[in-house]
mmCIF file of C-alpha atoms in Angstrom:
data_model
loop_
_atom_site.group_PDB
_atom_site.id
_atom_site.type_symbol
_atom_site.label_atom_id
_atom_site.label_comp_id
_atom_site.label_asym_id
_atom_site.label_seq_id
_atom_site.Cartn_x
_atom_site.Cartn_y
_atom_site.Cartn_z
ATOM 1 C CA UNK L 1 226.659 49.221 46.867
ATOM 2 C CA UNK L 2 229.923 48.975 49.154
ATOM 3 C CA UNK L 3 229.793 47.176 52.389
ATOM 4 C CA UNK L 4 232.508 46.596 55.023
ATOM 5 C CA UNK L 5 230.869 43.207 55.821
ATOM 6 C CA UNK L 6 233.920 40.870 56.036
ATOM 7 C CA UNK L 7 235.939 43.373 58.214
ATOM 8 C CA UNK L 8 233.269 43.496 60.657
ATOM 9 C CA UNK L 9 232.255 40.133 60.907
ATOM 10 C CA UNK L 10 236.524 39.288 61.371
ATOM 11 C CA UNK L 11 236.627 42.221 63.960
ATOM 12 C CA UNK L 12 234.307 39.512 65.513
ATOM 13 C CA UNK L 13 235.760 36.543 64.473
ATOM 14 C CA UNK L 14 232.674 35.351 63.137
ATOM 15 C CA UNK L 15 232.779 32.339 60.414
ATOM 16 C CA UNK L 16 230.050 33.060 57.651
ATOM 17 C CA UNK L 17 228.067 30.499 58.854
ATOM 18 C CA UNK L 18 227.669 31.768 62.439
ATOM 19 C CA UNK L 19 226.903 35.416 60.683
ATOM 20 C CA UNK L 20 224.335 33.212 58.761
ATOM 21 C CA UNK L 21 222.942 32.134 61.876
ATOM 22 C CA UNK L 22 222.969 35.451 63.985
ATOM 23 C CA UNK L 23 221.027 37.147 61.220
ATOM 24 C CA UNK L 24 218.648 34.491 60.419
ATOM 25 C CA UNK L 25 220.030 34.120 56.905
ATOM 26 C CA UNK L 26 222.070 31.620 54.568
ATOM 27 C CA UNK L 27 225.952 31.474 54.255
ATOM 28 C CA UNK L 28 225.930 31.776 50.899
ATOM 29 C CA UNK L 29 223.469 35.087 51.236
ATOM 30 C CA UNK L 30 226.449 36.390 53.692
ATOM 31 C CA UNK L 31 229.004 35.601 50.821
ATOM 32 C CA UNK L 32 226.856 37.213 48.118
ATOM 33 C CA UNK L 33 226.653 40.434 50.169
ATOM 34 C CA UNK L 34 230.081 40.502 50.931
ATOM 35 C CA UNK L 35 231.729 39.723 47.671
ATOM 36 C CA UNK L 36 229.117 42.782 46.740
ATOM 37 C CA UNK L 37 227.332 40.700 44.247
ATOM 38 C CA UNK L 38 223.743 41.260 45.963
ATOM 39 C CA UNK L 39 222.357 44.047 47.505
ATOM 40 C CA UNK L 40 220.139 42.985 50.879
ATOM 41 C CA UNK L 41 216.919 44.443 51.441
ATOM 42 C CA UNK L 42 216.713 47.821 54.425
ATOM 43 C CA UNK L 43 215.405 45.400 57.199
ATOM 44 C CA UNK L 44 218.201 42.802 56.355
ATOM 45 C CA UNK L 45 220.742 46.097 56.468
ATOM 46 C CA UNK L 46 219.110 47.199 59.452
ATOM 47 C CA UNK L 47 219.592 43.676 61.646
ATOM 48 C CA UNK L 48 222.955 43.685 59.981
ATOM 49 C CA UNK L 49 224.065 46.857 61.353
ATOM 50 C CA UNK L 50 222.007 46.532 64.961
ATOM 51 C CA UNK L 51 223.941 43.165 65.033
ATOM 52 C CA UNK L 52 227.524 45.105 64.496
ATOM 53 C CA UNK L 53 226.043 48.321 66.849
ATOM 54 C CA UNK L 54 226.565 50.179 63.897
ATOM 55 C CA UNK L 55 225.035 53.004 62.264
ATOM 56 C CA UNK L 56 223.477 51.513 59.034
ATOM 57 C CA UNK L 57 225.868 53.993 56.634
ATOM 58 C CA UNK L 58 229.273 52.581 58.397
ATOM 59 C CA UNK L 59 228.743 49.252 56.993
ATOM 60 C CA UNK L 60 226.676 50.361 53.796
ATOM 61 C CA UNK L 61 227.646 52.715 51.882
ATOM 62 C CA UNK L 62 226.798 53.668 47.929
ATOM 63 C CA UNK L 63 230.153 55.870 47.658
ATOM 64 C CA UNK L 64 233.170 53.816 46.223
ATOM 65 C CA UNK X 1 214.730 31.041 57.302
ATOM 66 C CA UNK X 2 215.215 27.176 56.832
ATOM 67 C CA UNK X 3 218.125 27.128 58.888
ATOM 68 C CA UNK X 4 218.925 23.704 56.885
ATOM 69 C CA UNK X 5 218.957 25.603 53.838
ATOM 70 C CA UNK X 6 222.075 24.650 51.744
ATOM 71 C CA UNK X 7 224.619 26.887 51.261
ATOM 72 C CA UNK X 8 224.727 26.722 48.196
ATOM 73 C CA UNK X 9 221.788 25.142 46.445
ATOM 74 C CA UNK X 10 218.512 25.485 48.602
ATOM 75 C CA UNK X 11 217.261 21.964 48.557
ATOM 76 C CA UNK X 12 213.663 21.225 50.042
ATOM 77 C CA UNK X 13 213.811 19.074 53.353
ATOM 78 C CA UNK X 14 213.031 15.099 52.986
ATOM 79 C CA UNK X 15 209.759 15.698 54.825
ATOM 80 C CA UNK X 16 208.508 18.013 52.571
ATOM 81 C CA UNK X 17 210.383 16.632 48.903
ATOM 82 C CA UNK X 18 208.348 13.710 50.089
ATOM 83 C CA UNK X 19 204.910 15.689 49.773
ATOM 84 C CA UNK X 20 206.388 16.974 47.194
ATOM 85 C CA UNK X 21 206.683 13.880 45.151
ATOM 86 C CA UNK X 22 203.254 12.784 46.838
ATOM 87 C CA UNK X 23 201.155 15.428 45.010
ATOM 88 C CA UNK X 24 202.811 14.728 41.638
ATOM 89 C CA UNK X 25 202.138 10.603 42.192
ATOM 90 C CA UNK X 26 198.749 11.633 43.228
ATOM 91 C CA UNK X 27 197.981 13.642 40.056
ATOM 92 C CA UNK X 28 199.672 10.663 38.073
ATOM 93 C CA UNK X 29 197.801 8.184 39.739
ATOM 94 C CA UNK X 30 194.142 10.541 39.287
ATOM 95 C CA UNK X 31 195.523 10.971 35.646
ATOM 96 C CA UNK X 32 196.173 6.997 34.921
ATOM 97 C CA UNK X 33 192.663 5.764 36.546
ATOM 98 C CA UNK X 34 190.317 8.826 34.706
ATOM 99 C CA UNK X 35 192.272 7.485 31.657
ATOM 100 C CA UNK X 36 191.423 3.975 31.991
ATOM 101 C CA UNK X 37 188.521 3.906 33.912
ATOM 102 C CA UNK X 38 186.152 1.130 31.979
ATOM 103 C CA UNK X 39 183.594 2.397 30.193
ATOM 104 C CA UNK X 40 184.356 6.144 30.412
ATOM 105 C CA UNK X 41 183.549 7.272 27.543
ATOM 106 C CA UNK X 42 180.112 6.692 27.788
ATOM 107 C CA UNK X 43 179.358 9.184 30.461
ATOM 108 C CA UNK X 44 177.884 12.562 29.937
ATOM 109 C CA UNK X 45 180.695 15.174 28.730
ATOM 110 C CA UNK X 46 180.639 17.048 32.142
ATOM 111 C CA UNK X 47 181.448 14.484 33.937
ATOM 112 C CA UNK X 48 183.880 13.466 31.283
ATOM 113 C CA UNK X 49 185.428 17.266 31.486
ATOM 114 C CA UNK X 50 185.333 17.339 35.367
ATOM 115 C CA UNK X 51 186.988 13.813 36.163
ATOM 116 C CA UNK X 52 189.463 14.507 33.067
ATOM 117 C CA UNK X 53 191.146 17.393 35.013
ATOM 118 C CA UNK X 54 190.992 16.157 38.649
ATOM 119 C CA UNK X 55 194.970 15.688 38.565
ATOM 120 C CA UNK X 56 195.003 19.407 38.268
ATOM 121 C CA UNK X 57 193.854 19.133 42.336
ATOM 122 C CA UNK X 58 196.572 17.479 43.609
ATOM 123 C CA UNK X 59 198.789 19.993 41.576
ATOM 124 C CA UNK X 60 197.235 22.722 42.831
ATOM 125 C CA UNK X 61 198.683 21.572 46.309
ATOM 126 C CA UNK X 62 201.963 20.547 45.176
ATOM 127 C CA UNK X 63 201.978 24.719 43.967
ATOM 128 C CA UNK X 64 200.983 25.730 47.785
ATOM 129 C CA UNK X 65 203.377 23.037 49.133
ATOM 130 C CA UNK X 66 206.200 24.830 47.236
ATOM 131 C CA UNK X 67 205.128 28.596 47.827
ATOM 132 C CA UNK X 68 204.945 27.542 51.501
ATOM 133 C CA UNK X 69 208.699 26.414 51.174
ATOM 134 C CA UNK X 70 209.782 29.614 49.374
ATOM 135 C CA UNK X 71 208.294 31.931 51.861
ATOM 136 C CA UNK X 72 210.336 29.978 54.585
ATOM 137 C CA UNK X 73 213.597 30.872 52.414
ATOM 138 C CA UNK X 74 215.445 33.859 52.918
ATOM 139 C CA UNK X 75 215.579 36.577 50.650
ATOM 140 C CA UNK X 76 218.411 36.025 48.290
ATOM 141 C CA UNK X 77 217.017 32.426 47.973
ATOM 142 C CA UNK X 78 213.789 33.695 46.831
ATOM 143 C CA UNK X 79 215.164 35.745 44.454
ATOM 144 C CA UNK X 80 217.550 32.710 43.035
ATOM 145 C CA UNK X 81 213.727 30.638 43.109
ATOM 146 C CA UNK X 82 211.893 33.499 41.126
ATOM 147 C CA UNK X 83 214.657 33.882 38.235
ATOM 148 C CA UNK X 84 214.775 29.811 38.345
ATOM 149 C CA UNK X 85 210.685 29.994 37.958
ATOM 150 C CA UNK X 86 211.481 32.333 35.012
ATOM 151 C CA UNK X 87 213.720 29.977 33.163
ATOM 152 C CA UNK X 88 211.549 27.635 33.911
ATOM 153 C CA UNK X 89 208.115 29.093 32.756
ATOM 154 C CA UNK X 90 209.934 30.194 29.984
ATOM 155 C CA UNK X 91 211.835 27.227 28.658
ATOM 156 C CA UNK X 92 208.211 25.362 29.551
ATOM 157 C CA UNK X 93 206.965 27.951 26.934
ATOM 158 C CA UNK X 94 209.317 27.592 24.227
ATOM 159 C CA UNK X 95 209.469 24.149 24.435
ATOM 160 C CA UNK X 96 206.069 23.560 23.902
ATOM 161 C CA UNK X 97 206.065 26.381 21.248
ATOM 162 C CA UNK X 98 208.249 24.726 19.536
ATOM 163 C CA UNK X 99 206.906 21.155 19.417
ATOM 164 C CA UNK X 100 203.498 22.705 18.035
ATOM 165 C CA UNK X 101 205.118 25.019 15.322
ATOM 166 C CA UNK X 102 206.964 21.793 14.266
ATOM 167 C CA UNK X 103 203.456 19.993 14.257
ATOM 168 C CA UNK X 104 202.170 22.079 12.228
ATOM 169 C CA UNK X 105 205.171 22.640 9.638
ATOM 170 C CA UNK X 106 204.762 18.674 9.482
ATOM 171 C CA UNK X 107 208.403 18.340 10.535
ATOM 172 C CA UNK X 108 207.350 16.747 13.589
ATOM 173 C CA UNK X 109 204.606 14.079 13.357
ATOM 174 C CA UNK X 110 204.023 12.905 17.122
ATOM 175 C CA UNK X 111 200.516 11.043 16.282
ATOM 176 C CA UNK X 112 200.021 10.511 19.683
ATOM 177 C CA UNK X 113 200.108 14.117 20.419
ATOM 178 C CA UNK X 114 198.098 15.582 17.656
ATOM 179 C CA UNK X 115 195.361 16.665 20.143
ATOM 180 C CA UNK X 116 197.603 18.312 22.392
ATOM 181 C CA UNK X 117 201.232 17.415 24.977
ATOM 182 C CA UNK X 118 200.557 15.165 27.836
ATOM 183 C CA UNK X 119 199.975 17.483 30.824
ATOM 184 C CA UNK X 120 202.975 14.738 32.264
ATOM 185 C CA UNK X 121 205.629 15.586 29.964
ATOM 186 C CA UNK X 122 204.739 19.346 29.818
ATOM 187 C CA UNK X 123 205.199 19.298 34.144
ATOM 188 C CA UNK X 124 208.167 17.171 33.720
ATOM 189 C CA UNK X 125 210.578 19.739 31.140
ATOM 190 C CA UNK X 126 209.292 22.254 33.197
ATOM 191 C CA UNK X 127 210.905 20.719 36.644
ATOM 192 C CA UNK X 128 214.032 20.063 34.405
ATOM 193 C CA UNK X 129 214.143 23.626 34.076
ATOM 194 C CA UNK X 130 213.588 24.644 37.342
ATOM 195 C CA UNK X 131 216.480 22.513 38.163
ATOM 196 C CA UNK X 132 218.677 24.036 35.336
ATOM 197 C CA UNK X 133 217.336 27.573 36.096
ATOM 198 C CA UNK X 134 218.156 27.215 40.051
ATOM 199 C CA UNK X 135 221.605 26.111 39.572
ATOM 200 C CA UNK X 136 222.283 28.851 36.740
ATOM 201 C CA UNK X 137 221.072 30.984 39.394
ATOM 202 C CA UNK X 138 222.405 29.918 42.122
ATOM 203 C CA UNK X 139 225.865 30.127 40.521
ATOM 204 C CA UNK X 140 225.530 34.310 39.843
ATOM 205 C CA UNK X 141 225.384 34.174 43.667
ATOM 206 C CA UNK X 142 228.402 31.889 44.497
#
């Protein structure tokens, strides 16, 4: 699954860590999801995306 | 979460890798004294059975003192502890697998262990590999 993780959390200028901390989550969970190596679970995409006032597809996506 | 969860490698807190350790001592300590209790093999063989696996109590709680840590971990951490618990449970398997098959090829000849592992060493390669098995895991996540 694709994910535009990084570019939102630098829009922000968010560190991992404080990403980590918003979402209740680990830094390295943050780097595993945005170096695409793990997939989060739908309520983990869901805070992610009600974090970035997102729709959940704009920072998910299974399309390359 | 554990918001003093490692980055990298979740470690348990010093409060509760204290209680941790605690349980384990306790079983070792219920383990040592059944053992040597004076005259215990005179008593009946229930009570013999019953006091022989009281350490298993204080393990019992070490188990609910570490699933009560894992629930407190976030998700990719829990994942990382259930594929270490794999390697772990499975390494714990082959290892003793392959100390009995040795046993009985008569390639091994522990004396001391004809009537079965120590419950100690048998917990002990099985934390090894939960060590082993979080780091390998940990790593696929780095």
């Amino acid at each position: 699954m694709n994910n535009h993780l990084r570019e939102l959390r630098t829009e922000k200028n968010w560190s991992q860590g404080e990403l980590a901390d918003k979402l209740g989550v680990s830094r390295q969970t943050i780097n595993a999801i945005e170096t695409e190596k793990y997939d989060p679970s739908l309520p983990l995409a869901f805070k992610v995306a009600r974090l970035f006032k997102r729709p959940i597809e704009d920072v998910f996506s299974d399309r390359p | 979460m554990n918001s003093k969860t490692h980055p990298c490698f979740p470690y348990p807190s010093k409060g509760l890798s204290l209680q941790l350790n605690g349980w384990v001592i306790a079983a070792l300590l219920l383990s040592a004294g059944t053992r040597w209790w004076p005259g215990h093999e005179s008593w009946s063989l229930i009570a013999r059975n019953l006091i022989a696996i009281l350490p298993v109590i204080p393990l019992i709680f070490y188990a609910r003192t570490f699933a009560r840590w894992v629930r407190g971990l976030d998700e990719l951490q829990q994942r990382i502890q259930l594929r270490a618990w794999f390697f772990a449970a499975m390494a714990t398997i082959y290892a003793t697998m392959i100390v009995g098959m040795l046993q009985s090829a008569n390639v091994l000849r522990l004396t001391q262990w004809e009537h079965g592992l120590p419950w100690e060493g048998v917990f002990g390669v099985m934390i090894i590999a939960h060590i082993i098995g979080s780091i390998i895991a940990s790593r696929e996540y780095r």
